PDB file of C-alpha atoms in Angstrom:
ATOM      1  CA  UNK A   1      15.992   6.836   7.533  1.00 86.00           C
ATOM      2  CA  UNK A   2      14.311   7.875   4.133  1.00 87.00           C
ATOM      3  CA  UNK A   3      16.688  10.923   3.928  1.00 94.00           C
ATOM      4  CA  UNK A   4      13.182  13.281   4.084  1.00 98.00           C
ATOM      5  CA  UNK A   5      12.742  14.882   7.352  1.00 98.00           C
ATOM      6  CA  UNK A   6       9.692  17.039   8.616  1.00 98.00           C
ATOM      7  CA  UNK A   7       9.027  19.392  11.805  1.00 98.00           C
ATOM      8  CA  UNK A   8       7.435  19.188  13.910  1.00 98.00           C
ATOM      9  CA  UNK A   9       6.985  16.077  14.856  1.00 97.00           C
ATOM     10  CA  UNK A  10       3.953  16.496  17.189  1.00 98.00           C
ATOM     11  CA  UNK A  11       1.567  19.589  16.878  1.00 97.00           C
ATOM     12  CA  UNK A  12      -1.571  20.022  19.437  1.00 98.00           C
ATOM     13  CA  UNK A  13      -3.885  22.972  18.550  1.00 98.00           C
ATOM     14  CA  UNK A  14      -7.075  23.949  19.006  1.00 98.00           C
ATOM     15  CA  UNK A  15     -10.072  24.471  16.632  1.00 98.00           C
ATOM     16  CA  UNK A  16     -10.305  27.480  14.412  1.00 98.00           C
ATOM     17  CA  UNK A  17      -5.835  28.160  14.289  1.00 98.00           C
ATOM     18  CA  UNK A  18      -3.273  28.136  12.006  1.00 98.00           C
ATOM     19  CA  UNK A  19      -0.388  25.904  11.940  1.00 98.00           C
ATOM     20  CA  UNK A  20       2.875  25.682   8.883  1.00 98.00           C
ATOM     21  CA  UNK A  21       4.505  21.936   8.559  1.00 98.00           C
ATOM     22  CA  UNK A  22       7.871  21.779   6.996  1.00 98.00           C
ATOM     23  CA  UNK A  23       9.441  19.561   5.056  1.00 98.00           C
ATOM     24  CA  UNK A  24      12.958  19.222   3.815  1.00 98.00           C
ATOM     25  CA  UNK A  25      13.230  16.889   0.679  1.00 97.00           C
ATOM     26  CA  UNK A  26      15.969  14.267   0.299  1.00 96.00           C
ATOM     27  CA  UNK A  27      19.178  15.891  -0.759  1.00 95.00           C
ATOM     28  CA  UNK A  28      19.299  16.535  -4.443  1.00 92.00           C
ATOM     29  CA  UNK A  29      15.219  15.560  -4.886  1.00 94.00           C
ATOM     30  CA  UNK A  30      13.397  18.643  -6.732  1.00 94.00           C
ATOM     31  CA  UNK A  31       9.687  16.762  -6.032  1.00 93.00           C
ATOM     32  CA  UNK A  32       7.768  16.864  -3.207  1.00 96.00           C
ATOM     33  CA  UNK A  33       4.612  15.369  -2.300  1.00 95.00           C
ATOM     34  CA  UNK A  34       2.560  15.882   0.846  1.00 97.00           C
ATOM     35  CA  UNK A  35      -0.016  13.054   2.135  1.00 97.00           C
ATOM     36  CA  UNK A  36      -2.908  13.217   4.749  1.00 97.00           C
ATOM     37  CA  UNK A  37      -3.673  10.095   6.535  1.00 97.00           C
ATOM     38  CA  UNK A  38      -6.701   9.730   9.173  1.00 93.00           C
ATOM     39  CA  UNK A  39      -8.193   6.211  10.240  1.00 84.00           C
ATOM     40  CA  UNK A  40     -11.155   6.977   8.151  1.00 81.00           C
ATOM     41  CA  UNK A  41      -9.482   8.333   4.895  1.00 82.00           C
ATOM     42  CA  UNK A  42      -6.285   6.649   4.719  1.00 88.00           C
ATOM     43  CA  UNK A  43      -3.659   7.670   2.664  1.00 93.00           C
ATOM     44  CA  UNK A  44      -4.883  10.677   0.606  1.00 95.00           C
ATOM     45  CA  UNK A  45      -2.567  12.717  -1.669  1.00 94.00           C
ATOM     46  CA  UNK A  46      -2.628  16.365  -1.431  1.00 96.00           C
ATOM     47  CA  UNK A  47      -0.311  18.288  -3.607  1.00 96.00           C
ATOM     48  CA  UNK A  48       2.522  17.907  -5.389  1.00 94.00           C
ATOM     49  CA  UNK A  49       5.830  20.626  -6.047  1.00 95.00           C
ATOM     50  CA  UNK A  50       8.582  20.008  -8.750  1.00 93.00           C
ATOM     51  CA  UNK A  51      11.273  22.435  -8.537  1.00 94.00           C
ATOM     52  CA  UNK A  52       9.057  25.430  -6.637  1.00 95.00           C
ATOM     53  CA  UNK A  53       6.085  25.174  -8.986  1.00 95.00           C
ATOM     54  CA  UNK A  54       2.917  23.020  -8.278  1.00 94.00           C
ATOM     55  CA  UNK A  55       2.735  20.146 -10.447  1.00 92.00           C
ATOM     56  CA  UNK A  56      -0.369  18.460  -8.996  1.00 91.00           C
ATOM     57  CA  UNK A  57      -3.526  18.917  -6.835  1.00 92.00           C
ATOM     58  CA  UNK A  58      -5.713  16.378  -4.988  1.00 91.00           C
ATOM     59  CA  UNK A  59      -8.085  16.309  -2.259  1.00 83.00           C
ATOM     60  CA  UNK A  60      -6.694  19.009  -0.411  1.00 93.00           C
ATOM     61  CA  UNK A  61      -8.905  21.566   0.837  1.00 95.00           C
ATOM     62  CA  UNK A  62      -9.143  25.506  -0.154  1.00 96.00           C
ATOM     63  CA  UNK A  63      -8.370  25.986   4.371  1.00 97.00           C
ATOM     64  CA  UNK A  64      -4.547  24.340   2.820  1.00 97.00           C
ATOM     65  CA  UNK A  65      -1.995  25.896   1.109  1.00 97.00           C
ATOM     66  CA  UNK A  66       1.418  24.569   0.267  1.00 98.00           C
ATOM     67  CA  UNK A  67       4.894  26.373  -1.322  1.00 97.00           C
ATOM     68  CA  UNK A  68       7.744  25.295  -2.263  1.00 98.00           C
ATOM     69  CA  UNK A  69      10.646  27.373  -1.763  1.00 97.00           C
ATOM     70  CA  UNK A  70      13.978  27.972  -4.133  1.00 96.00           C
ATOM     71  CA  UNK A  71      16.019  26.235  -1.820  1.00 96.00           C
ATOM     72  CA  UNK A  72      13.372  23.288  -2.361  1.00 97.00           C
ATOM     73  CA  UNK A  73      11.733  23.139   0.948  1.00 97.00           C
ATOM     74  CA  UNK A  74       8.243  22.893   1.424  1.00 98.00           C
ATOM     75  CA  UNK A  75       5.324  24.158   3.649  1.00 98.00           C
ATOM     76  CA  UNK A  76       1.962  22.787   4.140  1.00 98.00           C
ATOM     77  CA  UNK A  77      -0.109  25.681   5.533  1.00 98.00           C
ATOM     78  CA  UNK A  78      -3.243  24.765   7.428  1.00 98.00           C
ATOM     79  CA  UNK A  79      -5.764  27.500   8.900  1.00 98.00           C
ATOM     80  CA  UNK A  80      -9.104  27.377  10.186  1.00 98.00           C
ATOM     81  CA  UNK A  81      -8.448  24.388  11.700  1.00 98.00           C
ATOM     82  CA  UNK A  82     -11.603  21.726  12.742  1.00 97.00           C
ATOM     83  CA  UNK A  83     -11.076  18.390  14.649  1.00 97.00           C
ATOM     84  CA  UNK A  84     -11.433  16.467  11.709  1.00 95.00           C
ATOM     85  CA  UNK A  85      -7.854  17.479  10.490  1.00 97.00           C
ATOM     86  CA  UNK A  86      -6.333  15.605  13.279  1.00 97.00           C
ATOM     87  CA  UNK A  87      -4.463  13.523  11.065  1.00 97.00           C
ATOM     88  CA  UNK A  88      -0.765  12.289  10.477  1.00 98.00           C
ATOM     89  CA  UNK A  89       0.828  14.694   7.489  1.00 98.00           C
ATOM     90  CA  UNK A  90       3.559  13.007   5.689  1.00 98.00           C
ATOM     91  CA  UNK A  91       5.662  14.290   3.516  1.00 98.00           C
ATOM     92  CA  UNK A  92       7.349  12.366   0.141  1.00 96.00           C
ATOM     93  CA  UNK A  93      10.419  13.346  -2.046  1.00 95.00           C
ATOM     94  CA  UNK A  94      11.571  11.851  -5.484  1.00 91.00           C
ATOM     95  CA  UNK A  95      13.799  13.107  -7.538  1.00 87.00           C
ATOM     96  CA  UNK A  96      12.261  14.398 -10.883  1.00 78.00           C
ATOM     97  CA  UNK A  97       8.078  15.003 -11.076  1.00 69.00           C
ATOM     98  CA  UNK A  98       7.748  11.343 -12.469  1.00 71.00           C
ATOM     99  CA  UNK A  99       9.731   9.406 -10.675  1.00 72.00           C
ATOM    100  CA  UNK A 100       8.152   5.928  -9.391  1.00 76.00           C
ATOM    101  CA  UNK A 101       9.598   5.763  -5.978  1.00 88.00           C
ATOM    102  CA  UNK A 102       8.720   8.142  -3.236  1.00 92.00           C
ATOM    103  CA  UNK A 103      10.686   8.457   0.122  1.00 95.00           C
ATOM    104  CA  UNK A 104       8.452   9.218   2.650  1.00 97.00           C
ATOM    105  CA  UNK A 105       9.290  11.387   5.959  1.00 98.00           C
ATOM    106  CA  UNK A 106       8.692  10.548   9.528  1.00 98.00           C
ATOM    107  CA  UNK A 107       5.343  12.731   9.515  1.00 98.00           C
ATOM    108  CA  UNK A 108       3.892  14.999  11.337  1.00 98.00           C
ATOM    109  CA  UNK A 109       1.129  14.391  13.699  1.00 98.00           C
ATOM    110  CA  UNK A 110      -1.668  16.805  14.531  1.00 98.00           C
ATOM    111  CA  UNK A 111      -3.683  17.209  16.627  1.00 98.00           C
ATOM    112  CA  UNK A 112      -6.907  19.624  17.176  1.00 98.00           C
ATOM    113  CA  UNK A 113      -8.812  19.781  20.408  1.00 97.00           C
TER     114      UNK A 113
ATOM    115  CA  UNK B   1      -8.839   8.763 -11.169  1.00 67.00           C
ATOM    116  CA  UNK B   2      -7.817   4.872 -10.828  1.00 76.00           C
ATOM    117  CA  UNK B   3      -8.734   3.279  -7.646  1.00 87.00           C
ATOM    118  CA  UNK B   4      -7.668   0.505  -5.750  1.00 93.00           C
ATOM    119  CA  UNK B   5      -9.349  -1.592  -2.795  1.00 95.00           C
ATOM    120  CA  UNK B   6      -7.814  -3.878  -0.491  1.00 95.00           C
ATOM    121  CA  UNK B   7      -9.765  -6.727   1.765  1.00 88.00           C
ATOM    122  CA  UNK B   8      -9.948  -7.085   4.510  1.00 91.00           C
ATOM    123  CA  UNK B   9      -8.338  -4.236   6.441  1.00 92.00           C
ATOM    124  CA  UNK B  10      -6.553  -6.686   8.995  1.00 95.00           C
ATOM    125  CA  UNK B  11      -4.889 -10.548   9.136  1.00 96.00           C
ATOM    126  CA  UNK B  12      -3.776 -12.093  11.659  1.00 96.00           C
ATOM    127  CA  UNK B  13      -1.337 -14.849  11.398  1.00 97.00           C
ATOM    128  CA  UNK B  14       0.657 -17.358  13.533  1.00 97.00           C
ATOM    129  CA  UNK B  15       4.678 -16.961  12.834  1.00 97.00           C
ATOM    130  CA  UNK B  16       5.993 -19.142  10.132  1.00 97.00           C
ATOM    131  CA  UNK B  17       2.497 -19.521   8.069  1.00 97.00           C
ATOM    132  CA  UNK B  18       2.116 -17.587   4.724  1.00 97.00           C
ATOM    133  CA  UNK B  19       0.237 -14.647   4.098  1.00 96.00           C
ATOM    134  CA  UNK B  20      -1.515 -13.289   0.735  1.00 97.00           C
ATOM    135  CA  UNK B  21      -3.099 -10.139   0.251  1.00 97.00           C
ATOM    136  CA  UNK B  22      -4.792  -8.587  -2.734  1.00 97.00           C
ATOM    137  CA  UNK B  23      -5.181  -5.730  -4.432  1.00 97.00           C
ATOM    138  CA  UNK B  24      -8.421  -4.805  -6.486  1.00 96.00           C
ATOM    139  CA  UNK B  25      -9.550  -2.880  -9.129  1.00 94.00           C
ATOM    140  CA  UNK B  26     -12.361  -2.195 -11.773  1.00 92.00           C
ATOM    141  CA  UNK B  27     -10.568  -0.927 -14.332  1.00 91.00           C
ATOM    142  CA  UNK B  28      -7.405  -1.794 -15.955  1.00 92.00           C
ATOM    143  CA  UNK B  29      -4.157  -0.349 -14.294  1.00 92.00           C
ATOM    144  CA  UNK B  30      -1.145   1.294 -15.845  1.00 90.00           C
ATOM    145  CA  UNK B  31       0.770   0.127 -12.973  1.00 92.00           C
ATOM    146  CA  UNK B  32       0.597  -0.746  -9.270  1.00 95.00           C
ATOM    147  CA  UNK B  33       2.928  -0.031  -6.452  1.00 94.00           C
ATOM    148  CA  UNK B  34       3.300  -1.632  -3.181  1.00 97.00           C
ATOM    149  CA  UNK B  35       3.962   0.380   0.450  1.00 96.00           C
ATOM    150  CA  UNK B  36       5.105  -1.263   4.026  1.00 97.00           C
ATOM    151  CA  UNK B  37       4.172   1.048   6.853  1.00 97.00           C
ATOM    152  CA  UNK B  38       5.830  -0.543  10.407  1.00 97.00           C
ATOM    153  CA  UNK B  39       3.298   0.365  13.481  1.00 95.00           C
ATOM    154  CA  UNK B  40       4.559   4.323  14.252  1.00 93.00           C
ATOM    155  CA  UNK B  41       6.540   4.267  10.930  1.00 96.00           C
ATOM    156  CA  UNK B  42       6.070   5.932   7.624  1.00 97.00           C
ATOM    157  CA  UNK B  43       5.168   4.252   4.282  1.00 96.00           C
ATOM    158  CA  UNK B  44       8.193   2.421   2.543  1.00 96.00           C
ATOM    159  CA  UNK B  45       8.581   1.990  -0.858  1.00 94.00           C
ATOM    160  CA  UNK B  46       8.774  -1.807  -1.811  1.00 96.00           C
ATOM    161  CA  UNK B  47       7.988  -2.577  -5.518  1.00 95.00           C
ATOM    162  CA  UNK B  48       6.433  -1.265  -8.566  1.00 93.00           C
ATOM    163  CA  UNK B  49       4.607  -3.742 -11.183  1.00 95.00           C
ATOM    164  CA  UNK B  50       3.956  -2.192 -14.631  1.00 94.00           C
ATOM    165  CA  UNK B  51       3.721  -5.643 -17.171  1.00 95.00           C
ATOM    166  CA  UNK B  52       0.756  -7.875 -17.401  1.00 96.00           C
ATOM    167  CA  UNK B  53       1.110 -11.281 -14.975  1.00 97.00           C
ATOM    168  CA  UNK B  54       4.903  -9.521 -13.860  1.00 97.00           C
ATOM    169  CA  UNK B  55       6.016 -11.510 -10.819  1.00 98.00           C
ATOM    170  CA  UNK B  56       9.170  -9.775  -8.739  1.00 98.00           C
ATOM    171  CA  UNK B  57      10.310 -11.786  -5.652  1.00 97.00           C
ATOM    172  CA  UNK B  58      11.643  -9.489  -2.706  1.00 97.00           C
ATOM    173  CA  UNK B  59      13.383 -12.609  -0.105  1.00 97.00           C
ATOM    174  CA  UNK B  60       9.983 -13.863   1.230  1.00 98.00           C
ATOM    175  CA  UNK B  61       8.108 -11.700  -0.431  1.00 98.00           C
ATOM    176  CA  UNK B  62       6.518 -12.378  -4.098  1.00 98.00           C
ATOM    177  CA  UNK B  63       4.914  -9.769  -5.742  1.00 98.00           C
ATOM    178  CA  UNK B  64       2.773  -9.942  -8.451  1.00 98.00           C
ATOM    179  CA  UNK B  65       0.380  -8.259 -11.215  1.00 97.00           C
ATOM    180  CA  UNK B  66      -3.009  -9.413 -13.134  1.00 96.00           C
ATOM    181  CA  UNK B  67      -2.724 -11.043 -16.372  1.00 96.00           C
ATOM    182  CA  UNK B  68      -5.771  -8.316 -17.024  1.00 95.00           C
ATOM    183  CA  UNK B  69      -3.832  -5.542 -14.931  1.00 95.00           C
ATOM    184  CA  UNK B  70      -7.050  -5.028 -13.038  1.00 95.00           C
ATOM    185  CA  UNK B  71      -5.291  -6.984  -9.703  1.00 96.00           C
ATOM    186  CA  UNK B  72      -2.253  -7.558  -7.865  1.00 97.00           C
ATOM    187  CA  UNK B  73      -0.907  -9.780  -4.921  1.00 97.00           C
ATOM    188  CA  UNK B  74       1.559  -9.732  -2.048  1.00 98.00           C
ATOM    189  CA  UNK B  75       2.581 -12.852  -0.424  1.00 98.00           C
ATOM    190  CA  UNK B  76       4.745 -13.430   2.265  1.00 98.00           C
ATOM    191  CA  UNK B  77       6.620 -17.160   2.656  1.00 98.00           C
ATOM    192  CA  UNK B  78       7.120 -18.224   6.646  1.00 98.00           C
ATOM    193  CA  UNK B  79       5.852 -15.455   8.486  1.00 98.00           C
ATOM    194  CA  UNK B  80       8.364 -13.520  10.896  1.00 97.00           C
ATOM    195  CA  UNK B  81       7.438 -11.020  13.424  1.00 96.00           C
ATOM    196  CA  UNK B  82       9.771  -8.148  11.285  1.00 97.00           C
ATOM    197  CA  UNK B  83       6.687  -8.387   8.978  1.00 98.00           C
ATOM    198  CA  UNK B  84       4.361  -6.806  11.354  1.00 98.00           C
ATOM    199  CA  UNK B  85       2.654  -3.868   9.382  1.00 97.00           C
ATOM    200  CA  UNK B  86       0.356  -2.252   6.902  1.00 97.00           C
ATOM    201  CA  UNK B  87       0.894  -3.316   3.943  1.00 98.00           C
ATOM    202  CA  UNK B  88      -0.538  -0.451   1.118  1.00 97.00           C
ATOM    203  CA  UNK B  89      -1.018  -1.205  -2.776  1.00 97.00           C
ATOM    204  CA  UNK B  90      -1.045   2.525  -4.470  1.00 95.00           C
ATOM    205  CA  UNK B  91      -1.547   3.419  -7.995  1.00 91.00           C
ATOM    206  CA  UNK B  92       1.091   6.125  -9.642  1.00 86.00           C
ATOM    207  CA  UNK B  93      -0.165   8.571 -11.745  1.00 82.00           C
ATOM    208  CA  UNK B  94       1.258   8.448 -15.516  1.00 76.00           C
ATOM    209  CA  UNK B  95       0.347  11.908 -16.545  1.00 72.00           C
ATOM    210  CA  UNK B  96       2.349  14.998 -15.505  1.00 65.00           C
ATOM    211  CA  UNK B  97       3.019  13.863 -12.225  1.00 70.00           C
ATOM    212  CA  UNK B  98       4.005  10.820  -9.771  1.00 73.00           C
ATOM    213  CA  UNK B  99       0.554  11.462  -7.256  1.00 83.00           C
ATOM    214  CA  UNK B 100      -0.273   8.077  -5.485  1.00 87.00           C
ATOM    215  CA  UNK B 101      -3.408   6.993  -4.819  1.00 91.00           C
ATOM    216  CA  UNK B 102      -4.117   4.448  -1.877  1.00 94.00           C
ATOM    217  CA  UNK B 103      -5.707   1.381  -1.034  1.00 95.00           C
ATOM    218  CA  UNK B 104      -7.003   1.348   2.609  1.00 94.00           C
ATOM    219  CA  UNK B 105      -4.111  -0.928   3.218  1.00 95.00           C
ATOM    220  CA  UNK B 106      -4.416  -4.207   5.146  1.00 96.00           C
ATOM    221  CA  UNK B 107      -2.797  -4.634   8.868  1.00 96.00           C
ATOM    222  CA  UNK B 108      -0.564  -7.767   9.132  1.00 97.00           C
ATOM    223  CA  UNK B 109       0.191  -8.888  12.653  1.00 97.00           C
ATOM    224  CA  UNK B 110       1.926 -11.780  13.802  1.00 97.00           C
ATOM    225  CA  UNK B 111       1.671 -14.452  16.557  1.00 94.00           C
ATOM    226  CA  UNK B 112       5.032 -15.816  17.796  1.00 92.00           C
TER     227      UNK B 112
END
């Protein structure tokens, strides 16, 4: 248990909705980092929070939106949804924005019919 | 960005051989981490390199990094079942931030 947990753990939706993952960092970690991975993509980085304010962006589309709130928990919004974001959605923590080693949560796993 | 590539995507191995792996790149990397994902499971962290021809040893596992930084290798003494999994190389970002970016991983599995 990496200490990071995320909800929920199983999502089915359909095409064209809007669904909010959480994720609740490791205690005392102010970074958090959410992943995509599909069987055709792999592990792609998304966006990264350090203490509430985005720190980093990566191949995460203008349909997602993240936040992180003040009491360090964070939100990956997804809207407009098409079948190609059936995906796993993990979550990572670390404590400071450069930290090596990320703990990564038990994911979430969408899918869109 | 820096990217990393990682062939083939799956090995199959009888319990008790060894198993290598590599890790590729074009250019010259600041550093390279290593990931162990167990089927179902989320990615663990096992090891960061960050010195030219560094070699850490993990048990069975050795670990290590290019002389020219541009490669890196896993290998795994005796085979067990317990080492069933996708095993991901991932370079850190050394700018503002700590993004990872992936290799495809490769998929280890194990014959008893």
């Amino acid at each position: 248990d990496s200490g990071v947990t995320q909800t929920p753990k199983h999502l089915i939706t359909a095409t064209g909705q809007r669904v909010t993952l959480r994720c609740s960092p490791r205690s005392g970690d102010l970074s958090v980092y959410w992943y995509q991975q599909s069987l055709d993509q792999g592990l792609q980085f998304l966006i990264q929070y350090y203490n509430g304010e985005e720190r980093a962006k990566g191949n995460i589309l203008e349909r997602f939106s993240a936040q992180q709130f003040p009491d360090l928990h964070s939100e990956l919004n997804l809207s407009s949804l098409e079948l190609g974001d059936s995906a796993l959605y993990f979550c990572a923590s670390s404590l400071h924005d450069r930290d090596y080693e990320q703990y990564f949560g038990p994911g979430t796993r969408l899918t869109v019919t | 960005g820096q990217q990393v590539m990682q062939i083939p995507q799956y090995q199959h191995v009888q319990e008790g051989e060894d198993f290598t792996t590599y890790c590729n790149s074009s250019t010259t990397l600041s550093n390279i981490q290593w990931y162990k994902q167990r089927p179902g499971g989320h990615p663990v962290f096992l090891i960061q390199l960050v010195k030219s021809g560094e070699v850490k040893k993990q048990k069975r596992l050795t670990f290590q990094f290019g002389e020219a930084k541009k490669n890196s290798s896993l290998h795994i003494t005796a085979t067990q079942t317990t080492d069933v999994g996708t095993y991901f190389c991932a370079v850190r970002d050394t700018g503002a931030n700590s993004k990872l970016t992936f290799g495809k991983g490769i998929t280890l599995s194990v014959r008893p």
